[in-house]
Short mmCIF file of C-alpha atoms and ligand atoms in Angstrom, two decimals:
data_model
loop_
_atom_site.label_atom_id
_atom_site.label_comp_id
_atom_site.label_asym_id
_atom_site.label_seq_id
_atom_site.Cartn_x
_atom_site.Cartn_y
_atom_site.Cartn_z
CA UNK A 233 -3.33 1.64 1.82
CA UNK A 234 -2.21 2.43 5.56
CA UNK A 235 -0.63 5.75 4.37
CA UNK A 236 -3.99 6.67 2.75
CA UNK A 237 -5.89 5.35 6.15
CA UNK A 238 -3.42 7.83 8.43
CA UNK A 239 -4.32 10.30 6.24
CA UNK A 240 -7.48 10.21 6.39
CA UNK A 241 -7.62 9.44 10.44
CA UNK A 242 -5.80 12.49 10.76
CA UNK A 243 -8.38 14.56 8.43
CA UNK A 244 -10.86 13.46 10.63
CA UNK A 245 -9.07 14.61 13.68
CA UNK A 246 -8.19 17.55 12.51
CA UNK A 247 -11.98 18.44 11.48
CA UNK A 248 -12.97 18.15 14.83
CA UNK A 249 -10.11 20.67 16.02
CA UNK A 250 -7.85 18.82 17.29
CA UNK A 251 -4.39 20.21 15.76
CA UNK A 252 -1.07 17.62 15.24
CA UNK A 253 2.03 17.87 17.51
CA UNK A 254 5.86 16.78 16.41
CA UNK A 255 6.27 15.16 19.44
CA UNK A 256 4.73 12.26 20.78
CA UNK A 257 5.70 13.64 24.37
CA UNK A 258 3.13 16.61 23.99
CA UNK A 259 0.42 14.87 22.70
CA UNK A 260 -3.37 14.48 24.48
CA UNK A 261 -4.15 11.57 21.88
CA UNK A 262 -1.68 9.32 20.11
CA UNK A 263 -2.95 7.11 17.34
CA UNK A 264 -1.29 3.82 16.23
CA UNK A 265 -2.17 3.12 12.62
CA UNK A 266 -1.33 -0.84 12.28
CA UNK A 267 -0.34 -3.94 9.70
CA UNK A 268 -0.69 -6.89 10.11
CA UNK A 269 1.05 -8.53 6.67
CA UNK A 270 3.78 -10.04 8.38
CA UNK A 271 4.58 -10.48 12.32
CA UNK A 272 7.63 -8.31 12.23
CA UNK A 273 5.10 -5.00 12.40
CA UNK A 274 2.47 -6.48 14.86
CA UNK A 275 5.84 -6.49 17.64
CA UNK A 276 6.52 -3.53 16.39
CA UNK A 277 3.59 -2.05 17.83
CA UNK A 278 3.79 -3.38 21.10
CA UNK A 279 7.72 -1.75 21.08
CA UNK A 280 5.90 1.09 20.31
CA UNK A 281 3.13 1.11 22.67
CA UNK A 282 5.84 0.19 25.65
CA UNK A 283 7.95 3.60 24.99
CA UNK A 284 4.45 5.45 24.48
CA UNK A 285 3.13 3.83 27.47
CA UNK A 286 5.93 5.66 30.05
CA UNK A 287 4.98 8.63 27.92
CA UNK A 288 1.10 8.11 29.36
CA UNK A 289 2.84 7.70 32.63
CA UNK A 290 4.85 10.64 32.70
CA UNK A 291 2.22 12.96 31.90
CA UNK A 292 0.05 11.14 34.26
CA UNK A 293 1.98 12.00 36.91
CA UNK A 294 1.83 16.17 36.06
CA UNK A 295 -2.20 15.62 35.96
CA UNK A 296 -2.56 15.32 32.00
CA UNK A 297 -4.46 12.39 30.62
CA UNK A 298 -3.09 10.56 27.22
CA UNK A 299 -5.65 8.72 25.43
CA UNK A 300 -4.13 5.80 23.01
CA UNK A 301 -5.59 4.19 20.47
CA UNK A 302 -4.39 1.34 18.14
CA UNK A 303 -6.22 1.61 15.06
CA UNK A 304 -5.91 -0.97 11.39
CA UNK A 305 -5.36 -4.73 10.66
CA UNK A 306 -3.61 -5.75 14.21
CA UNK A 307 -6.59 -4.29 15.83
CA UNK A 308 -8.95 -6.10 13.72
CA UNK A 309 -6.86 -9.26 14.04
CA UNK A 310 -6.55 -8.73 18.01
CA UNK A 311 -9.18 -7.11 19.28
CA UNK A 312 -9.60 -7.01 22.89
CA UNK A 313 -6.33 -9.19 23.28
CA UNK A 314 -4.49 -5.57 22.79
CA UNK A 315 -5.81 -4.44 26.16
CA UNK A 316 -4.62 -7.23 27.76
CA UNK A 317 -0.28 -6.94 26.32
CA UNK A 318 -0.49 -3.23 27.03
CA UNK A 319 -3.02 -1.86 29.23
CA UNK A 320 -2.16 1.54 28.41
CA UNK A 321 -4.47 1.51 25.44
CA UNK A 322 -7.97 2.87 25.67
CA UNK A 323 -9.66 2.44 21.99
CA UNK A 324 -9.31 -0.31 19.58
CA UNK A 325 -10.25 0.30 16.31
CA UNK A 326 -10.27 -1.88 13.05
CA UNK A 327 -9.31 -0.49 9.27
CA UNK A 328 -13.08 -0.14 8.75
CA UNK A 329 -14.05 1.22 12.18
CA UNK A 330 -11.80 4.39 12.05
CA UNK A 331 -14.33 6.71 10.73
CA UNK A 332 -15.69 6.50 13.94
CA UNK A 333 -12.53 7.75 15.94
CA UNK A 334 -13.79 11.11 16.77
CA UNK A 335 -16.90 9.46 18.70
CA UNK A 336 -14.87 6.98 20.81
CA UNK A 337 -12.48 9.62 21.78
CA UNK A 338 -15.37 11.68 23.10
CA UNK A 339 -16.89 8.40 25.02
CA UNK A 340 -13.47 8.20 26.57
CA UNK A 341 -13.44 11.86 27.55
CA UNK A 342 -16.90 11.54 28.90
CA UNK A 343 -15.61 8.66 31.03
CA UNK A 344 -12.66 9.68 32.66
CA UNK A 345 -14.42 12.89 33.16
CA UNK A 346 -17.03 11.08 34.79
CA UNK A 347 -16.24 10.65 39.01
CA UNK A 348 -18.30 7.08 39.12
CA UNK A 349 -15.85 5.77 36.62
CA UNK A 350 -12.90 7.75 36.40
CA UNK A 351 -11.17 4.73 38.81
CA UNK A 352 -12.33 1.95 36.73
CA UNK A 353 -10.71 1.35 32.94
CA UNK A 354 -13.64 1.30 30.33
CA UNK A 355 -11.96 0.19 26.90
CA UNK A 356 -13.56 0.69 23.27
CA UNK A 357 -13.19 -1.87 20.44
CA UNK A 358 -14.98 -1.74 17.77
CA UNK A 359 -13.94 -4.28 14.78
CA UNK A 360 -17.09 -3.18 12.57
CA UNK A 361 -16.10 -4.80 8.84
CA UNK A 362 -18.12 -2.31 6.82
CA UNK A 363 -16.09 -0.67 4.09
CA UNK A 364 -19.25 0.73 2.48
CA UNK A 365 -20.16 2.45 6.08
CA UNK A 366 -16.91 3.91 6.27
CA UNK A 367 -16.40 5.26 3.13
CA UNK A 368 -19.75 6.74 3.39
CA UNK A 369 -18.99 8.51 6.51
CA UNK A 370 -15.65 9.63 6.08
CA UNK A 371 -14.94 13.57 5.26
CA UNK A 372 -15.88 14.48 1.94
CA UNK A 373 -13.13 16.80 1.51
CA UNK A 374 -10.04 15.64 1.28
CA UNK A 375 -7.90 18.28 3.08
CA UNK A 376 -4.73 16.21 3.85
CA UNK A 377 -3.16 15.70 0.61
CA UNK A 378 0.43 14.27 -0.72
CA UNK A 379 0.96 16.30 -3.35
CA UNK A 380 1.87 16.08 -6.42
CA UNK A 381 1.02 12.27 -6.12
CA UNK A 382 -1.94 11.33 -4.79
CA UNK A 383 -3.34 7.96 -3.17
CA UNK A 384 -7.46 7.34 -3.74
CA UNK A 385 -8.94 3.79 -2.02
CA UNK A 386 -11.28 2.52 -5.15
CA UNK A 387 -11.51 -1.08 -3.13
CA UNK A 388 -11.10 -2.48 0.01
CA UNK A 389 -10.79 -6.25 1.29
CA UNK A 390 -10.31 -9.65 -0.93
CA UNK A 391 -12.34 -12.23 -1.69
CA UNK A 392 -9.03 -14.58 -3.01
CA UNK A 393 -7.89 -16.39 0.15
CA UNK A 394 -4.48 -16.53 -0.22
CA UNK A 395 -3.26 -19.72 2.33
CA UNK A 396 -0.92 -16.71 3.50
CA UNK A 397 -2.69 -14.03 3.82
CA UNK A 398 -4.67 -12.22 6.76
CA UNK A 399 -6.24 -9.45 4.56
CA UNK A 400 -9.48 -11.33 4.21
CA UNK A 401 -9.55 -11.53 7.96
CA UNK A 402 -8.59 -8.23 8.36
CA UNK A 403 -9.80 -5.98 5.80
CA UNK A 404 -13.43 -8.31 5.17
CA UNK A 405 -14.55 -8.99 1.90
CA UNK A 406 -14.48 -7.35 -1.79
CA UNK A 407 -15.69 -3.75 -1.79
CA UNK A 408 -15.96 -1.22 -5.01
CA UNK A 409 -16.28 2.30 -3.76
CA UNK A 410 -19.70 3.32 -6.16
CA UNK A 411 -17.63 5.38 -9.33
CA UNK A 412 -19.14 8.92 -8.64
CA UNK A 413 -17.31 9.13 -5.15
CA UNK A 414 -14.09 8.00 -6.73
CA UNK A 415 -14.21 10.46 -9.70
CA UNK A 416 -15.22 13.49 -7.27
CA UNK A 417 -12.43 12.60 -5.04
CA UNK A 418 -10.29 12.65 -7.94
CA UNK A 419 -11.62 16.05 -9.40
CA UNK A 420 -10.99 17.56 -5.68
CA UNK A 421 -7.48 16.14 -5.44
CA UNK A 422 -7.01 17.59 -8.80
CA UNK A 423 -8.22 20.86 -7.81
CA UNK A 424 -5.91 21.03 -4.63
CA UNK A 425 -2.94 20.40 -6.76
CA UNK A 426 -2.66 16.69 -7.71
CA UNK A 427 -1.26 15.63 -10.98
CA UNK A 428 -0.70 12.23 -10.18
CA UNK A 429 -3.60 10.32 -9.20
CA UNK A 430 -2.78 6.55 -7.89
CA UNK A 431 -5.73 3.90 -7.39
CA UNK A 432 -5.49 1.58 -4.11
CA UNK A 433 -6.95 -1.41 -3.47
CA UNK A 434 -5.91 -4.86 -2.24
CA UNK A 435 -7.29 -5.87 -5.81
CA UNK A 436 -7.60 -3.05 -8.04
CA UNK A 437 -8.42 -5.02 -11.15
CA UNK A 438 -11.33 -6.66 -9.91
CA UNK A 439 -13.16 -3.13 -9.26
CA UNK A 440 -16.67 -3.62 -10.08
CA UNK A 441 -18.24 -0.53 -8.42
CA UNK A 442 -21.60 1.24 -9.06
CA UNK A 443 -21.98 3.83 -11.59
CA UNK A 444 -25.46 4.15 -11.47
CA UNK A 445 -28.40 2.44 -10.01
CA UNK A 446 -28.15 -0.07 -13.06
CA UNK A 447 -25.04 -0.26 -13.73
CA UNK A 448 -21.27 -1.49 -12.78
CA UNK A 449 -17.92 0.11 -13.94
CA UNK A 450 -14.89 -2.48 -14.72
CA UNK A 451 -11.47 -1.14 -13.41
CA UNK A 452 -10.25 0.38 -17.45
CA UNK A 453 -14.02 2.07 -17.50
CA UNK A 454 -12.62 3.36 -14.10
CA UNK A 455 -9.16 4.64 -15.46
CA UNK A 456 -10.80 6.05 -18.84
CA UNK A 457 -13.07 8.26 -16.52
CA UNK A 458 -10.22 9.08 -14.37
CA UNK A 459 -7.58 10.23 -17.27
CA UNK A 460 -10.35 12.53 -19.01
CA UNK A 461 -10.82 14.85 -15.33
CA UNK A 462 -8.62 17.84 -16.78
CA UNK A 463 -5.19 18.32 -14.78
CA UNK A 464 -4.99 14.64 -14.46
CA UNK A 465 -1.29 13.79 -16.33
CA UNK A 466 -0.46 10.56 -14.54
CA UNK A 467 -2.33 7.94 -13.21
CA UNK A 468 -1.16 4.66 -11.39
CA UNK A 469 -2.57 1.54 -10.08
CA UNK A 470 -1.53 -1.16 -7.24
CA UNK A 471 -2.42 -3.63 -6.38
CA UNK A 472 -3.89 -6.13 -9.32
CA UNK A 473 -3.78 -9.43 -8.81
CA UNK A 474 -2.96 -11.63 -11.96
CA UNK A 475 -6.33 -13.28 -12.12
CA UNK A 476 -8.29 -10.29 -12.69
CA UNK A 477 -5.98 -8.85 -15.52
CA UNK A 478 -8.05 -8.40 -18.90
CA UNK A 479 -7.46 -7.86 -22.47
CA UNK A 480 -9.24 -4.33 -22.26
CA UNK A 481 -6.82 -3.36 -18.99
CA UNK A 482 -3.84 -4.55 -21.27
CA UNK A 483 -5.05 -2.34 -24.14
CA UNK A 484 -5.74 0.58 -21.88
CA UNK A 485 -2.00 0.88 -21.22
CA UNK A 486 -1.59 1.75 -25.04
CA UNK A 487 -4.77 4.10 -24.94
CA UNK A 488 -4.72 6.09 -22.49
CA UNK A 489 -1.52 8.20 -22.52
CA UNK A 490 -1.73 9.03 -19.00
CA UNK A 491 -1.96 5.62 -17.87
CA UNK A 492 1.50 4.99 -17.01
CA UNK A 493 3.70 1.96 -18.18
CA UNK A 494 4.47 0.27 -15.09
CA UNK A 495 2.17 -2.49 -13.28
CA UNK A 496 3.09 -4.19 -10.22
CA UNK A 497 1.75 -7.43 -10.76
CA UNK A 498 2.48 -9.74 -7.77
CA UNK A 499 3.58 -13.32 -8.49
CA UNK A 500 4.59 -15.22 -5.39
CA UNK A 501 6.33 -17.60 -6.46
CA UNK A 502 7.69 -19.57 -9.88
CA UNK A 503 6.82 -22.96 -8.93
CA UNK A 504 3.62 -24.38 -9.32
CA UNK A 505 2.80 -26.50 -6.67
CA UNK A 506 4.08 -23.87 -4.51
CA UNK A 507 1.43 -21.10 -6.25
CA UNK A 508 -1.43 -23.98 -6.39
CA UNK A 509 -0.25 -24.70 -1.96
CA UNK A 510 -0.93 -20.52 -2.14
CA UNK A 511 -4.18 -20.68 -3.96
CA UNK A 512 -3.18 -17.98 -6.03
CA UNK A 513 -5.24 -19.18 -9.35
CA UNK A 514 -2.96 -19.11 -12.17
CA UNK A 515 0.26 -21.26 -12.79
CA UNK A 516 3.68 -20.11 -13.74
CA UNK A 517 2.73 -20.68 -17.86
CA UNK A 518 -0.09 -18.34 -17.15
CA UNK A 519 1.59 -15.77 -15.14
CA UNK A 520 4.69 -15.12 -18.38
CA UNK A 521 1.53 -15.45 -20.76
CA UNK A 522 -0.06 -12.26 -19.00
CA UNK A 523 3.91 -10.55 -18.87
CA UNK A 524 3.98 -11.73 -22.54
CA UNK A 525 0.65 -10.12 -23.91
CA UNK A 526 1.32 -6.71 -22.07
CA UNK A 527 4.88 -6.39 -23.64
CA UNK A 528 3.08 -6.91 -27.28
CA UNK A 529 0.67 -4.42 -26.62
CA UNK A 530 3.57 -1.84 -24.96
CA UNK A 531 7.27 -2.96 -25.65
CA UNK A 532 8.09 -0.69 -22.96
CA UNK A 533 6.14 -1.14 -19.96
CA UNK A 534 8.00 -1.98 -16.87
CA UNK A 535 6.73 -4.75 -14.06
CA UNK A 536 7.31 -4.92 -10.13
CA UNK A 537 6.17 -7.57 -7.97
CA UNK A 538 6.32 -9.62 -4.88
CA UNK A 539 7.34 -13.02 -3.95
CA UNK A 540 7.51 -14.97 -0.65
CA UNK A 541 10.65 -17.23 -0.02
CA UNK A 542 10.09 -20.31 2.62
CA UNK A 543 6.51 -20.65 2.33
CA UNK A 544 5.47 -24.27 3.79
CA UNK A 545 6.27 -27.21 1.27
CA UNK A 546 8.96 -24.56 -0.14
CA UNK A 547 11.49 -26.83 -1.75
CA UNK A 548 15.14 -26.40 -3.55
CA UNK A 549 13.49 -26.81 -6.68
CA UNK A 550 10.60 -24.90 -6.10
CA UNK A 551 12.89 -21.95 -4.65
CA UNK A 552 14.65 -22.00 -8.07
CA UNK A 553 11.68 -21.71 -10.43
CA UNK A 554 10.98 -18.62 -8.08
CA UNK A 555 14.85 -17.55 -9.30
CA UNK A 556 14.28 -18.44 -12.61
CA UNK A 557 11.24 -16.34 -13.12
CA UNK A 558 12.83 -13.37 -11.79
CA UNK A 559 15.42 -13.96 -14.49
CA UNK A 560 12.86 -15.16 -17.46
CA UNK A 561 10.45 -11.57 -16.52
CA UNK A 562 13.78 -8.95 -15.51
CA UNK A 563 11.82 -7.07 -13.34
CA UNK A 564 12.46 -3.16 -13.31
CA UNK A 565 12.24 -3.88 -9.41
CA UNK A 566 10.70 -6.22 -6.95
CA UNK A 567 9.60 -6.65 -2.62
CA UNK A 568 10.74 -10.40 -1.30
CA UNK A 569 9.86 -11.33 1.55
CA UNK A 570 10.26 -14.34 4.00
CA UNK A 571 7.09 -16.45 4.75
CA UNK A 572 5.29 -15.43 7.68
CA UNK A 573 3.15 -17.66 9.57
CA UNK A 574 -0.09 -14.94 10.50
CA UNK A 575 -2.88 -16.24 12.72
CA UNK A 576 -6.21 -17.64 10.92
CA UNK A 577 -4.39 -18.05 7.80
CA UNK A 578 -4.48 -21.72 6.70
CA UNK A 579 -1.13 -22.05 6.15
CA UNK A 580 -0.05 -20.80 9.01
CA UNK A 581 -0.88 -24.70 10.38
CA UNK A 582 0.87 -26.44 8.43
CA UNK A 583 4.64 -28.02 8.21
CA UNK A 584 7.32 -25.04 8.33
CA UNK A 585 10.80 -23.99 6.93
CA UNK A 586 13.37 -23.24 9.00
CA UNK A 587 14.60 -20.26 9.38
CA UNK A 588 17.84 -20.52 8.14
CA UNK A 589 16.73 -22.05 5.23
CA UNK A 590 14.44 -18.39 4.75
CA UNK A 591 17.03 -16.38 5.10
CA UNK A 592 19.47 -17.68 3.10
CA UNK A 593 16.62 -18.13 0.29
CA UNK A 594 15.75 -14.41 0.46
CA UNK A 595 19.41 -13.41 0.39
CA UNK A 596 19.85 -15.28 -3.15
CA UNK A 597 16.59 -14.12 -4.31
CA UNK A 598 17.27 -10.45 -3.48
CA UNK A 599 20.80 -10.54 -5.51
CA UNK A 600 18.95 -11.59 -8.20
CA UNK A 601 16.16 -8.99 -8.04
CA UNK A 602 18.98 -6.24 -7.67
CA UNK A 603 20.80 -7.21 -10.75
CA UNK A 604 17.93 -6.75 -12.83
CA UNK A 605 16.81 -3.92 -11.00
CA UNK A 606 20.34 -1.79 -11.79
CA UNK A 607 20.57 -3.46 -15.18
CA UNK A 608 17.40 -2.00 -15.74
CA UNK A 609 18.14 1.37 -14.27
CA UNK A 610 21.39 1.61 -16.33
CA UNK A 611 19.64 1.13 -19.35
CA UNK A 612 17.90 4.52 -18.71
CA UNK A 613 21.31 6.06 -19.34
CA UNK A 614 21.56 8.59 -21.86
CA UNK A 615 17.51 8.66 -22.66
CA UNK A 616 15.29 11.37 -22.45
CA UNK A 617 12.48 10.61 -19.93
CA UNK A 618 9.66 12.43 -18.22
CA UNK A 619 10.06 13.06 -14.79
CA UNK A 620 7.20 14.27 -12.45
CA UNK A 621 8.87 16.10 -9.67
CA UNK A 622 7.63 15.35 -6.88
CA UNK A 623 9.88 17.17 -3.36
CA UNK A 624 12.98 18.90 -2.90
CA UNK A 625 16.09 16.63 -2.29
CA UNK A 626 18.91 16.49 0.51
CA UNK A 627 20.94 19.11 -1.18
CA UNK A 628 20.29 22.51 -2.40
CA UNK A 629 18.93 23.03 -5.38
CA UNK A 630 18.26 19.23 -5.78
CA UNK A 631 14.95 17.81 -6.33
CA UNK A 632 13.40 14.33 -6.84
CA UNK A 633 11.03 13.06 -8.97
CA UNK A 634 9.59 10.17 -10.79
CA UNK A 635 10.09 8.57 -13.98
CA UNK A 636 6.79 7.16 -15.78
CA UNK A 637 9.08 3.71 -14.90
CA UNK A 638 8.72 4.08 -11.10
CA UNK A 639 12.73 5.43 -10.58
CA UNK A 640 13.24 8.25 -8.50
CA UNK A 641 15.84 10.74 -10.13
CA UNK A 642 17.76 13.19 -8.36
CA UNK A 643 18.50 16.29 -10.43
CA UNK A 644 19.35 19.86 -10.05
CA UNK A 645 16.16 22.47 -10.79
CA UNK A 646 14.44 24.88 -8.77
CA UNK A 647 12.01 24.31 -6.33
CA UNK A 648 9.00 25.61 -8.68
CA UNK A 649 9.28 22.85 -10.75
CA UNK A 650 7.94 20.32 -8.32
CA UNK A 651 4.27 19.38 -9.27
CA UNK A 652 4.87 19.46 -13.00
CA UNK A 653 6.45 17.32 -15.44
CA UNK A 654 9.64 17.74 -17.18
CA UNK A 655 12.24 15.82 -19.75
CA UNK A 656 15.24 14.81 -18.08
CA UNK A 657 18.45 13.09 -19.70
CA UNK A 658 19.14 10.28 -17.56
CA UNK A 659 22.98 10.74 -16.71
CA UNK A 660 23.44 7.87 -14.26
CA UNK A 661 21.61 4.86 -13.39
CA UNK A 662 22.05 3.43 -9.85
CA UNK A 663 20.79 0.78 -7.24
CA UNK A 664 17.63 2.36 -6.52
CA UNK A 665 17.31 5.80 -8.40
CA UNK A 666 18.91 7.89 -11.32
CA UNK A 667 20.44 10.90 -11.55
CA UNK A 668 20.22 13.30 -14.47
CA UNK A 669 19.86 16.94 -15.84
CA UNK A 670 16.49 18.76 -17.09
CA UNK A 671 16.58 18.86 -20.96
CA UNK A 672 16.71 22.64 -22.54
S1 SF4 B 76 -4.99 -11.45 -3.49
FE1 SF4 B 76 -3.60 -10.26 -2.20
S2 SF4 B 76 -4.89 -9.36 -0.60
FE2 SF4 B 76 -6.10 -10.99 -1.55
S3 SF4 B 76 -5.77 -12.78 -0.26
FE3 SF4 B 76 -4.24 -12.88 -1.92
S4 SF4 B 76 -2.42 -11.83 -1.14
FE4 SF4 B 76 -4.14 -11.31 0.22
#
């Protein structure tokens, strides 16, 4: 979701004629696009805004002005308090305020231009929670574009109140971009090379946008509409929350053959007072049900997901039913994470784990995700599967790509191939990716 917000930030900038520089060090304008999921990035900022803030200095000090901005979730969650840990920031922008960038940059312009207040520090926040606003004013054309995979935004915010989680806070409440500005983003994307088009939202499967002035599109009428816009080959979905998953999504897998066969489906945890002390809707039982009823419709399809180690209440038993559902699903892979306490979140209040106690949970947990995770990949061995190539690798000759799994495999094959698919024999399967050789 961040990527997809830089990107479009930087469309926006670039519209206006402003070009990009390599270097920090030579830039008029430096924009900070933020998190705020776990603690660990919100410091990272202010590391960040410390080295950039000598950089202000320096160029200060030959006559050039820097202008700074911190833009996403820790500005929404902060606000004005950014101003006050490093005063070398000038806008403050949240995740649904940054199609206004262009406009506050000019305001700041205007004011250090300005003799009257050129001495005194006039700083812009604006925390706006509109989605539909910014969608609506953001660039039409998409003209900064990861190719051959790219991200659309088909919903912002959550209406599930996680105890943990700040995205309500930060990213404001469900929103559905209306259908016919997802599918022409799509056909543009498509037109400027895309062959993999993959659907963000904090909650993909509850998309309920508007397709007309009467009607509402579920999340599979979504992904039908999407896989029959010509060039489309792949298509890919995160995140979907296990509430929202429905019969017709499950049987969507099977009937739309671009739809690939990998869902990241976020559990949390295996224990179910832990996922009831998360709110997260749906117990343990329920969870393997939905695993269960996607693996009858496709034997094949792979699942990722997440899980939080050390949340409040967390106990030995509780940890293990986390371990044991890793082992009872064998995800193809899987992000753990220790609990982190974030501001406004309820359970940020309440009794926590030591640390220790984390990091020794998230070591075992990990060692048990990795297992699966290169049992999985080593099963790939000596199959033929389709690989989207995707960039050019370390070496020469070498390029990457994807599998309709999720695993990046390195093979050998010229640089033309990237953007199209391919079958490759899977020669080796590894840790984290697989190597093999184009077949024919
Ligand atoms: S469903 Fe996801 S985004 Fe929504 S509150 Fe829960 S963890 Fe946060």
């Amino acid at each position: 979701m961040n990527s997809y917000d830089s990107d479009r930030i930087a469309e926006i900038l670039l519209l206006a004629g402003h070009i990009k520089t390599s270097l920090p060090e030579d830039a008029d304008i430096v924009v900070i696009n933020t998190c705020n999921v776990r603690e660990k990035a919100q410091e990272k900022l202010f590391s960040d805004l410390g080295r950039i803030a000598l950089i202000k200095a320096k160029a200060a000090e030959k006559g050039r002005s820097v202008i700074i901005l911190v833009v996403g979730c820790v500005a929404q969650a902060l606000g004005k308090e950014i101003f006050a840990r490093a005063d070398c920031v000038d806008i403050v922008l949240g995740p649904q305020a940054y199609q206004n960038i262009q406009k506050s940059i000019e305001e700041v312009i205007s004011q250090k231009q300005c003799p009257e207040v050129k001495m005194q520090k006039n700083f812009i926040v604006d925390t706006t929670m509109s989605a539909e606003d910014k969608f609506k004013l953001l660039p039409r054309n998409r003209t900064l574009v990861k190719l051959p995979s790219a991200f659309i935004s088909i919903q912002e915010g959550c209406d599930k109140f996680c105890t943990y989680c700040s995205v309500p806070y930060t990213r404001g409440r469900e929103y559905s971009r209306p259908t016919s500005e997802i599918i022409s983003e799509a056909n543009q994307l498509v037109s400027s090379g895309a062959r993999e088009i993959f659907l963000l939202g904090q909650n993909v499967s509850a998309y309920n946008g508007k397709y007309s002035s009467s009607a509402v599109c579920s999340f599979t009428e979504l992904l039908f509409l999407i896989s029959s816009i010509k060039g489309v080959e792949r298509i890919r979905y995160t995140t979907s929350h296990p509430c929202d998953i429905t019969t017709e999504l499950m049987k969507a897998h099977k009937e739309i053959s671009s739809l690939m066969p990998f869902i990241h489906l976020p559990a949390q945890s295996g224990s179910d007072i832990i996922l009831k002390k998360m709110n997260r809707g749906y117990s343990r039982s329920q969870y393997i049900k939905i695993i269960n009823e996607f693996r009858k419709i496709l034997p094949n399809i792979a699942f990722s997901s997440d899980f939080i180690v050390g949340f409040p209440g967390e106990t030995e038993t509780d940890f293990e039913a986390t371990c044991a559902l890793v082992d009872e699903v064998s995800y193809a892979q899987a992000y753990s994470f220790k609990y982190s306490p974030r501001p406004q979140t309820p359970s940020s209040k309440w009794d926590q784990i030591d640390e220790q106690t984390k990091i020794r949970r998230l070591a075992v947990l990990q060692e048990i995700i990795n297992k699966h995770q290169l049992h999985y990949n080593q099963s790939m061995e000596g199959k033929e599967l389709l690989v989207l190539i995707e960039k050019e690798g370390r070496y020469e000759n070498q390029v990457i790509g994807k599998t309709e799994y999720m695993q990046s495999v390195h093979l050998s094959a010229p640089k033309n191939f990237i953007g199209k698919v391919f079958p490759v024999k899977i020669s080796r399967g590894f840790q984290n990716s697989l190597s093999g050789k184009l077949v024919g």
